Short mmCIF file of N, CA, C and O in Angstrom, two decimals:
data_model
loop_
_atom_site.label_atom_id
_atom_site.label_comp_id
_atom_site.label_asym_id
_atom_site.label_seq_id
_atom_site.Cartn_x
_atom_site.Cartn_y
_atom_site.Cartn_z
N UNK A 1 -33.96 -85.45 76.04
CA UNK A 1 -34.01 -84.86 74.71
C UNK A 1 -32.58 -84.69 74.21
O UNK A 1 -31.73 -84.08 74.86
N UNK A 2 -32.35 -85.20 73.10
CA UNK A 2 -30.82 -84.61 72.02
C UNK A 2 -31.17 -83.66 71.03
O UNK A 2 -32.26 -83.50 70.48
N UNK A 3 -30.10 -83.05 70.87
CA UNK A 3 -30.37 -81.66 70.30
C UNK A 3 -29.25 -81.69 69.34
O UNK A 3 -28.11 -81.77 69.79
N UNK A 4 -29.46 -81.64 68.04
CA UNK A 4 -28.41 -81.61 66.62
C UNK A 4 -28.57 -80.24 66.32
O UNK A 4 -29.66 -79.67 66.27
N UNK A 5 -27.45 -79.70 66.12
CA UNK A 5 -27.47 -77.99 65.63
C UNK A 5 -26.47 -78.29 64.26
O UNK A 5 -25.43 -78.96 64.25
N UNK A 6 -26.97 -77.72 63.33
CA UNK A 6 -25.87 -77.65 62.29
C UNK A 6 -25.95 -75.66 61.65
O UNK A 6 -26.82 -74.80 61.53
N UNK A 7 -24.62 -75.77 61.44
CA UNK A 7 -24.90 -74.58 61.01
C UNK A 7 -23.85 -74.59 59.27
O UNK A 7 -22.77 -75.19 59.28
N UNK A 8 -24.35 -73.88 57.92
CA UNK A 8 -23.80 -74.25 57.04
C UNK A 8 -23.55 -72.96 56.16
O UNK A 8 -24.19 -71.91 56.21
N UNK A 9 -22.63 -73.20 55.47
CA UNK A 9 -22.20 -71.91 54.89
C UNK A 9 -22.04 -71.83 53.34
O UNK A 9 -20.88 -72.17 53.11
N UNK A 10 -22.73 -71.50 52.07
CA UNK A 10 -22.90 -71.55 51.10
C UNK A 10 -21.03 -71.10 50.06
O UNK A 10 -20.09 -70.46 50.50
N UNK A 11 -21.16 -71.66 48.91
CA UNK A 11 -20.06 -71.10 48.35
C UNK A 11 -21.01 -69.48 47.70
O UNK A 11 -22.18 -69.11 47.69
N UNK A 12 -19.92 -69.00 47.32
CA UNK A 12 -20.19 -67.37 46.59
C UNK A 12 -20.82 -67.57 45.70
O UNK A 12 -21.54 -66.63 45.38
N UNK A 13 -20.90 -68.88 44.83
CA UNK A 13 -21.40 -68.79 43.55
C UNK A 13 -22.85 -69.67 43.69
O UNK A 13 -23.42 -70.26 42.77
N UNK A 14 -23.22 -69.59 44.89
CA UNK A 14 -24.58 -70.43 44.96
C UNK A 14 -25.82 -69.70 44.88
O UNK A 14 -26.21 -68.85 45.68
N UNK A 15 -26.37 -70.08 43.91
CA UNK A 15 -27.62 -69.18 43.96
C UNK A 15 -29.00 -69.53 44.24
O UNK A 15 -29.20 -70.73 44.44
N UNK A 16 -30.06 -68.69 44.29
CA UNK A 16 -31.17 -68.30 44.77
C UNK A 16 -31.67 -69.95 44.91
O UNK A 16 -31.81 -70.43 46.04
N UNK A 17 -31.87 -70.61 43.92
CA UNK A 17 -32.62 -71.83 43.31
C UNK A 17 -31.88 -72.30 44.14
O UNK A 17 -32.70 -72.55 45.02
N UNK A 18 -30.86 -72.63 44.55
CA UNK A 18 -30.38 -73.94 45.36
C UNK A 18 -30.31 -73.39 46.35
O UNK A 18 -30.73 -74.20 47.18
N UNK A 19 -29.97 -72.25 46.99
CA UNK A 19 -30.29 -72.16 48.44
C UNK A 19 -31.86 -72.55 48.76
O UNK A 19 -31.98 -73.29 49.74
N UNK A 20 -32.92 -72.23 48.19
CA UNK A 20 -34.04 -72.19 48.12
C UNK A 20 -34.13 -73.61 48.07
O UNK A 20 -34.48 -73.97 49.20
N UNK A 21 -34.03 -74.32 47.53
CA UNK A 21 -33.82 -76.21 47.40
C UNK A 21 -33.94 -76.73 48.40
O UNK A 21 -34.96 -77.35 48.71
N UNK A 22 -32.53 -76.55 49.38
CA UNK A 22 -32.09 -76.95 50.09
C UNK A 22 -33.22 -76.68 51.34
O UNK A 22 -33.56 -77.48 52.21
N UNK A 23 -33.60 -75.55 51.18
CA UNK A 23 -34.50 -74.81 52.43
C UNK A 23 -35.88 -75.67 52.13
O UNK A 23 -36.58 -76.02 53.08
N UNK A 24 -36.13 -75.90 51.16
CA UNK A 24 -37.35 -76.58 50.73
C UNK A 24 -37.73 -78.23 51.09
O UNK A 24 -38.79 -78.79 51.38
N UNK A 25 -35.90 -78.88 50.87
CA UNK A 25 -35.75 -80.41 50.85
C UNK A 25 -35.77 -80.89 52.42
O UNK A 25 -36.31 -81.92 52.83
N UNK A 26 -35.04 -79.89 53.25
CA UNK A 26 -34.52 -80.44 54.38
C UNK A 26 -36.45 -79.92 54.91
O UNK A 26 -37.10 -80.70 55.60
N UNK A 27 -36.88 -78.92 54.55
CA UNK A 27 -38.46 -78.65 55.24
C UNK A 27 -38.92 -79.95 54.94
O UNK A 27 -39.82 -80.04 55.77
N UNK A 28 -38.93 -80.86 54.41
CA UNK A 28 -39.79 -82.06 54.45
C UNK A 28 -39.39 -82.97 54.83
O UNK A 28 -40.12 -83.95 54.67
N UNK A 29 -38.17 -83.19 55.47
CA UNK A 29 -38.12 -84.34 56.56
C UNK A 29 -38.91 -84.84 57.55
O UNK A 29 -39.24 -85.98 57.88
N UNK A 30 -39.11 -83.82 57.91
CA UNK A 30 -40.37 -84.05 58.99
C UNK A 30 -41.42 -84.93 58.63
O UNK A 30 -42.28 -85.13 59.48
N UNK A 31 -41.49 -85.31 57.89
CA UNK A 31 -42.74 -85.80 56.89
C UNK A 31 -42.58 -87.40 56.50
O UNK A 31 -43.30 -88.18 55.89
N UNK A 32 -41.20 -87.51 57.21
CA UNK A 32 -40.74 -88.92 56.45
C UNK A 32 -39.66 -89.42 57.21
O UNK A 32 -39.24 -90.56 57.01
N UNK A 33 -39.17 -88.67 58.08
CA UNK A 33 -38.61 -88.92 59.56
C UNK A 33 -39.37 -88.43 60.76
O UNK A 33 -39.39 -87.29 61.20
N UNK A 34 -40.01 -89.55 61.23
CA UNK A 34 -40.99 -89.61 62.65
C UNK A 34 -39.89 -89.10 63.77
O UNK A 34 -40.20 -88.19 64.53
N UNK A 35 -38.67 -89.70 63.83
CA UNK A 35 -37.96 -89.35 64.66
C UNK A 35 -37.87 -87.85 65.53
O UNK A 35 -37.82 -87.62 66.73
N UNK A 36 -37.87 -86.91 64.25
CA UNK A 36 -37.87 -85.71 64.26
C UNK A 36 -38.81 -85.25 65.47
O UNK A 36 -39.97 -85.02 65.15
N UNK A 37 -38.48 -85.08 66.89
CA UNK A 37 -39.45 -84.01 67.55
C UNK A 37 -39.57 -82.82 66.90
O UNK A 37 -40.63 -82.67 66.30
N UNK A 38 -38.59 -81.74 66.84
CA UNK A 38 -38.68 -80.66 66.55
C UNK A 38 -37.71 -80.46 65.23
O UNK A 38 -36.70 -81.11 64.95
N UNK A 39 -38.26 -79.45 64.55
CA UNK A 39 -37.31 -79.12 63.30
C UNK A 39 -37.19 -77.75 62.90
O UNK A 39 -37.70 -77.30 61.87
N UNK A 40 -36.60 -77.18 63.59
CA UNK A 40 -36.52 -75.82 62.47
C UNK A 40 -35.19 -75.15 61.80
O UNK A 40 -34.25 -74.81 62.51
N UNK A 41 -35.17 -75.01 60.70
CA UNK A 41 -34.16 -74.10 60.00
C UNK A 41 -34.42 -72.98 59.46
O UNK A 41 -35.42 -72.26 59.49
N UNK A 42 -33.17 -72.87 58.80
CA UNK A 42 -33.58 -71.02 57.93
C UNK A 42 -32.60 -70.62 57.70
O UNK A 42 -31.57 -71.05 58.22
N UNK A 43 -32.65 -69.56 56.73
CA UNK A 43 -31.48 -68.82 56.46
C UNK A 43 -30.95 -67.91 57.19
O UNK A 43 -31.88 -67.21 57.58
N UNK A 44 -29.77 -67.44 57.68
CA UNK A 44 -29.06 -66.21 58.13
C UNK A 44 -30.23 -65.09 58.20
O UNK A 44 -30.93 -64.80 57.23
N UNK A 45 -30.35 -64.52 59.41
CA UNK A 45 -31.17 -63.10 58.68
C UNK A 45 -29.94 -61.74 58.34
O UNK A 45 -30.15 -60.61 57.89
N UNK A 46 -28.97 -62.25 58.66
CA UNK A 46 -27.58 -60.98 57.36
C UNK A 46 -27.81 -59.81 58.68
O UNK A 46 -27.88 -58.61 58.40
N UNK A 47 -27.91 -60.28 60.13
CA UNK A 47 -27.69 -58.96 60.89
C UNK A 47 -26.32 -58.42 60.91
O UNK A 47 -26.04 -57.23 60.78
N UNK A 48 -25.27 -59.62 61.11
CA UNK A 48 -24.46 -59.37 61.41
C UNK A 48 -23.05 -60.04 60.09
O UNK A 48 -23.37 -61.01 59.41
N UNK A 49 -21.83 -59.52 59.90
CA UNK A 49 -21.24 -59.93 59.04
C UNK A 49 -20.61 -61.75 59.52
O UNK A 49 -20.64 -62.16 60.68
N UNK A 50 -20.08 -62.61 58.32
CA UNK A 50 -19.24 -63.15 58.77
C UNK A 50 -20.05 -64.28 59.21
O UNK A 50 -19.45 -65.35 59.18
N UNK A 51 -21.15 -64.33 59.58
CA UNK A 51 -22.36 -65.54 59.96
C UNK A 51 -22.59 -66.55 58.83
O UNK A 51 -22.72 -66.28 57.64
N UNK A 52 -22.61 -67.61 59.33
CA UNK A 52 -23.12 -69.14 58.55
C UNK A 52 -24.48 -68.66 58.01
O UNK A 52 -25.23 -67.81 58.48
N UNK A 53 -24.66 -69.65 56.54
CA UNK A 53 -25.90 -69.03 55.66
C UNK A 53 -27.18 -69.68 55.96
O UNK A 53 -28.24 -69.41 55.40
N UNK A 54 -27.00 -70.59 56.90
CA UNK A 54 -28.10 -71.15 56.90
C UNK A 54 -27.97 -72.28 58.49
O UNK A 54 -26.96 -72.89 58.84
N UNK A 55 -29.04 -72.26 59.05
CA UNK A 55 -29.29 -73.05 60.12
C UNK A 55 -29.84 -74.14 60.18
O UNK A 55 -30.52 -74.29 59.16
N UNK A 56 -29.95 -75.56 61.32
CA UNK A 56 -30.52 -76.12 61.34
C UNK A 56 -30.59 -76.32 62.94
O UNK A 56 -29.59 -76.34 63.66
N UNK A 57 -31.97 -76.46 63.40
CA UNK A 57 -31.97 -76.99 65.05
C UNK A 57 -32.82 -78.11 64.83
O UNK A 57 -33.92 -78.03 64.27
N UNK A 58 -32.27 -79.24 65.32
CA UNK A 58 -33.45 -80.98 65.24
C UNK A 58 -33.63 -81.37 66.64
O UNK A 58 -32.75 -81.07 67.44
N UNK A 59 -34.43 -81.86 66.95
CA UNK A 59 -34.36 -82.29 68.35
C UNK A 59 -34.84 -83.85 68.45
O UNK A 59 -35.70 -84.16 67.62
N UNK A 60 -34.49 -84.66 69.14
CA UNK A 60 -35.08 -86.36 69.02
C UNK A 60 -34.77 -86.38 70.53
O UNK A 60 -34.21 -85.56 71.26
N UNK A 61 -35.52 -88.01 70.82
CA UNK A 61 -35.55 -88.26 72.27
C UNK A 61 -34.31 -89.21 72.46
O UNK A 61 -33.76 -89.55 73.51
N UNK A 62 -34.11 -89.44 71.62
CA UNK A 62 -32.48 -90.20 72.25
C UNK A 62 -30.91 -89.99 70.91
O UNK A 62 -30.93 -89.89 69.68
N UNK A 63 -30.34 -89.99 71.41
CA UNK A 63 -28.85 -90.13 70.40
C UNK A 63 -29.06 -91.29 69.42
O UNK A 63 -28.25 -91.44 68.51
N UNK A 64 -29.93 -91.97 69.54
CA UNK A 64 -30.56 -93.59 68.70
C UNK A 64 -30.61 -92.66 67.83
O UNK A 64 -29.75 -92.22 67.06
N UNK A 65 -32.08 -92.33 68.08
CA UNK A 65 -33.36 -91.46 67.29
C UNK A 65 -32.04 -90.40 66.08
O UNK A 65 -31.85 -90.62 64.88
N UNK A 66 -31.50 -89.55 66.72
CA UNK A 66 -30.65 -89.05 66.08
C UNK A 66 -29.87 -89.85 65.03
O UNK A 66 -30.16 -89.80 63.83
N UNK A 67 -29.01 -90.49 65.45
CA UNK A 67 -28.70 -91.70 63.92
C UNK A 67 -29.38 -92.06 62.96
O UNK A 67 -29.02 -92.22 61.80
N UNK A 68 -30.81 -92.28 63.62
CA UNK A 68 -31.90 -92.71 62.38
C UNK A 68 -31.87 -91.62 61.64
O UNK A 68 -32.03 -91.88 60.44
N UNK A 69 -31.71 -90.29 61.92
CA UNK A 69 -32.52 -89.50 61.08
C UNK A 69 -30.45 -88.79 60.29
O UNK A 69 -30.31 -87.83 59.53
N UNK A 70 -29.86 -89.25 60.58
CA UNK A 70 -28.38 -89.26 60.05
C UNK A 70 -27.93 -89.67 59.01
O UNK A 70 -27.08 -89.22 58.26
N UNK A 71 -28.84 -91.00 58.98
CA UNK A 71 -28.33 -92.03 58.39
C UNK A 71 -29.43 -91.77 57.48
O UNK A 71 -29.05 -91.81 56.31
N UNK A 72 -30.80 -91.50 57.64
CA UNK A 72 -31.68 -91.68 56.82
C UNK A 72 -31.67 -91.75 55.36
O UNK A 72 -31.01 -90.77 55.01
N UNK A 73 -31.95 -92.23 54.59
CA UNK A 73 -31.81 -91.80 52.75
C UNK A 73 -32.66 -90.74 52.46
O UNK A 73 -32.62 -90.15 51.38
N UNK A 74 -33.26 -90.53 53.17
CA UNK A 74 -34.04 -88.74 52.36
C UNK A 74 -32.65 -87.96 52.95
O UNK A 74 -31.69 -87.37 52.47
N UNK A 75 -33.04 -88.25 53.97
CA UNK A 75 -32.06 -86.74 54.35
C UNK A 75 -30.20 -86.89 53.91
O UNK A 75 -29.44 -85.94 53.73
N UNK A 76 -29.90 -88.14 53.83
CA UNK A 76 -28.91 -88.12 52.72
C UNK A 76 -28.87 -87.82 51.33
O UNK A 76 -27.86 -87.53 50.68
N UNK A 77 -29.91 -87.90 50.96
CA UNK A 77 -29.82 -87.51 49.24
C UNK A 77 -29.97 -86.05 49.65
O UNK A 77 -29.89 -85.22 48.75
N UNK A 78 -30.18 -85.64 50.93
CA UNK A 78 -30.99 -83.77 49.98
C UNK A 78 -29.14 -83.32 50.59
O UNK A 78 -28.43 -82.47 50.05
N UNK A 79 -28.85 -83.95 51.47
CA UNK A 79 -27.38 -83.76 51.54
C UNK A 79 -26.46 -84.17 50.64
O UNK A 79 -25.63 -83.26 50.59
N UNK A 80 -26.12 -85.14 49.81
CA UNK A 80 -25.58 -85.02 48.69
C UNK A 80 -26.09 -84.50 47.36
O UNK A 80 -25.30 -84.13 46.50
N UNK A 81 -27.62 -84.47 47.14
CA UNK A 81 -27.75 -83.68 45.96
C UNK A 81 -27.95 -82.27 45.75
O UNK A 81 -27.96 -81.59 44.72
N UNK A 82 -28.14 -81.89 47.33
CA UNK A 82 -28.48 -80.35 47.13
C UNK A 82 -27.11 -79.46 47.98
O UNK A 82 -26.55 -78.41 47.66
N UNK A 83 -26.92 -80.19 48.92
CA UNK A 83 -25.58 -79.06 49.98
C UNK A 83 -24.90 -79.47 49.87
O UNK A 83 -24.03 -78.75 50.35
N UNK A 84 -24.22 -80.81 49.29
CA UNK A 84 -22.74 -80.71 49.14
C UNK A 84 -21.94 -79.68 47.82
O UNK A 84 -20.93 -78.99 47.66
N UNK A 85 -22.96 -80.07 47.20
CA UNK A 85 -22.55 -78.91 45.65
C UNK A 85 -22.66 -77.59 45.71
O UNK A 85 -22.56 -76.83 44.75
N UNK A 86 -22.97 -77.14 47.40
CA UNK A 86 -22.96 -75.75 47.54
C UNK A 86 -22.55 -75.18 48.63
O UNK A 86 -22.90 -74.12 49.14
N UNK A 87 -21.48 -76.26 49.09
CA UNK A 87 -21.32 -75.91 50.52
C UNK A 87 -19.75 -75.17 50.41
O UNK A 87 -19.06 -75.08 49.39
N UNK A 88 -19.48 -74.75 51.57
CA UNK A 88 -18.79 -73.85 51.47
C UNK A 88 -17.40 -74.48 53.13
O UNK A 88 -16.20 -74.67 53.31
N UNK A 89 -18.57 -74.54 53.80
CA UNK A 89 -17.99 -74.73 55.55
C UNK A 89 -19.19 -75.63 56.23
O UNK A 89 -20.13 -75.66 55.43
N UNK A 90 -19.35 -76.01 56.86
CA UNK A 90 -20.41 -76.89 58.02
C UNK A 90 -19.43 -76.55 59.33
O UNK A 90 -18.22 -76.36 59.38
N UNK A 91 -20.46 -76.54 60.39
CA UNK A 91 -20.09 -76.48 61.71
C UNK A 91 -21.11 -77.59 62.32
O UNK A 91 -22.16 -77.48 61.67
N UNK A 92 -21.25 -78.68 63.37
CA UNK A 92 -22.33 -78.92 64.15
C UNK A 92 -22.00 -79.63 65.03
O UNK A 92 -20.96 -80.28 64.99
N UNK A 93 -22.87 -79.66 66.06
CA UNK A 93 -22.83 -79.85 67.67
C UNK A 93 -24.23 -80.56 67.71
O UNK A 93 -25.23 -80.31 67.04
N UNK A 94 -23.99 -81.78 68.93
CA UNK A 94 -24.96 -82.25 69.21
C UNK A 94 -24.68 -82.41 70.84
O UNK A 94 -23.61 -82.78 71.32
N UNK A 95 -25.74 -82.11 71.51
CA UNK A 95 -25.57 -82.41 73.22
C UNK A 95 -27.05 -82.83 73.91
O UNK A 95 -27.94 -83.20 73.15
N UNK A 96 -27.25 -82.78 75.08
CA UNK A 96 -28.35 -83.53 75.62
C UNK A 96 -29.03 -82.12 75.91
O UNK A 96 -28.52 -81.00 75.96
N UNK A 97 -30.21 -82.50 76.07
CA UNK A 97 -30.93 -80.98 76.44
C UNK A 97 -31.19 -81.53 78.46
O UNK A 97 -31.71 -80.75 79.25
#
């Protein structure tokens, strides 16, 4: 199993509608990338200060599988039309489970 973690951080001036977008666009990958074993994201739950606004954990059976879903054109457009215009910082790590 490979394991993609991204973690992403909104600008100040991003609001409700596009965080909400983004949470909405990347939820339907799954739907159109088979690759995808597992998918879950979400927003920060604001326990603690100073935390990234939003998560992603993907899981695929090989580093292949992972490229496909990298490279994909859904999941590139919801990355250039929805999080680059609101991004702030990205962090992500990928390793073998």
């Amino acid at each position: 199993m490979f394991r993609h973690v991204v973690l992403l951080k909104w600008t100040e001036d991003a609001t409700e509608e596009q965080r909400a977008e983004v949470a909405r666009r990347l939820g339907g990958l799954p739907d159109v990338i088979p690759e995808l074993r597992s998918y879950q994201i979400g927003p920060d739950a604001g326990v603690n200060q100073g935390n990234f606004s939003f998560g992603v954990v993907a899981d695929f059976d090989s580093p292949e599988d992972y490229v496909v879903y990298r490279d994909h054109p859904a999941h590139r457009a919801v990355i250039d039309e929805c999080i680059t215009p609101i991004l702030a910082a990205r962090a992500a790590v990928q390793y073998v489970l």
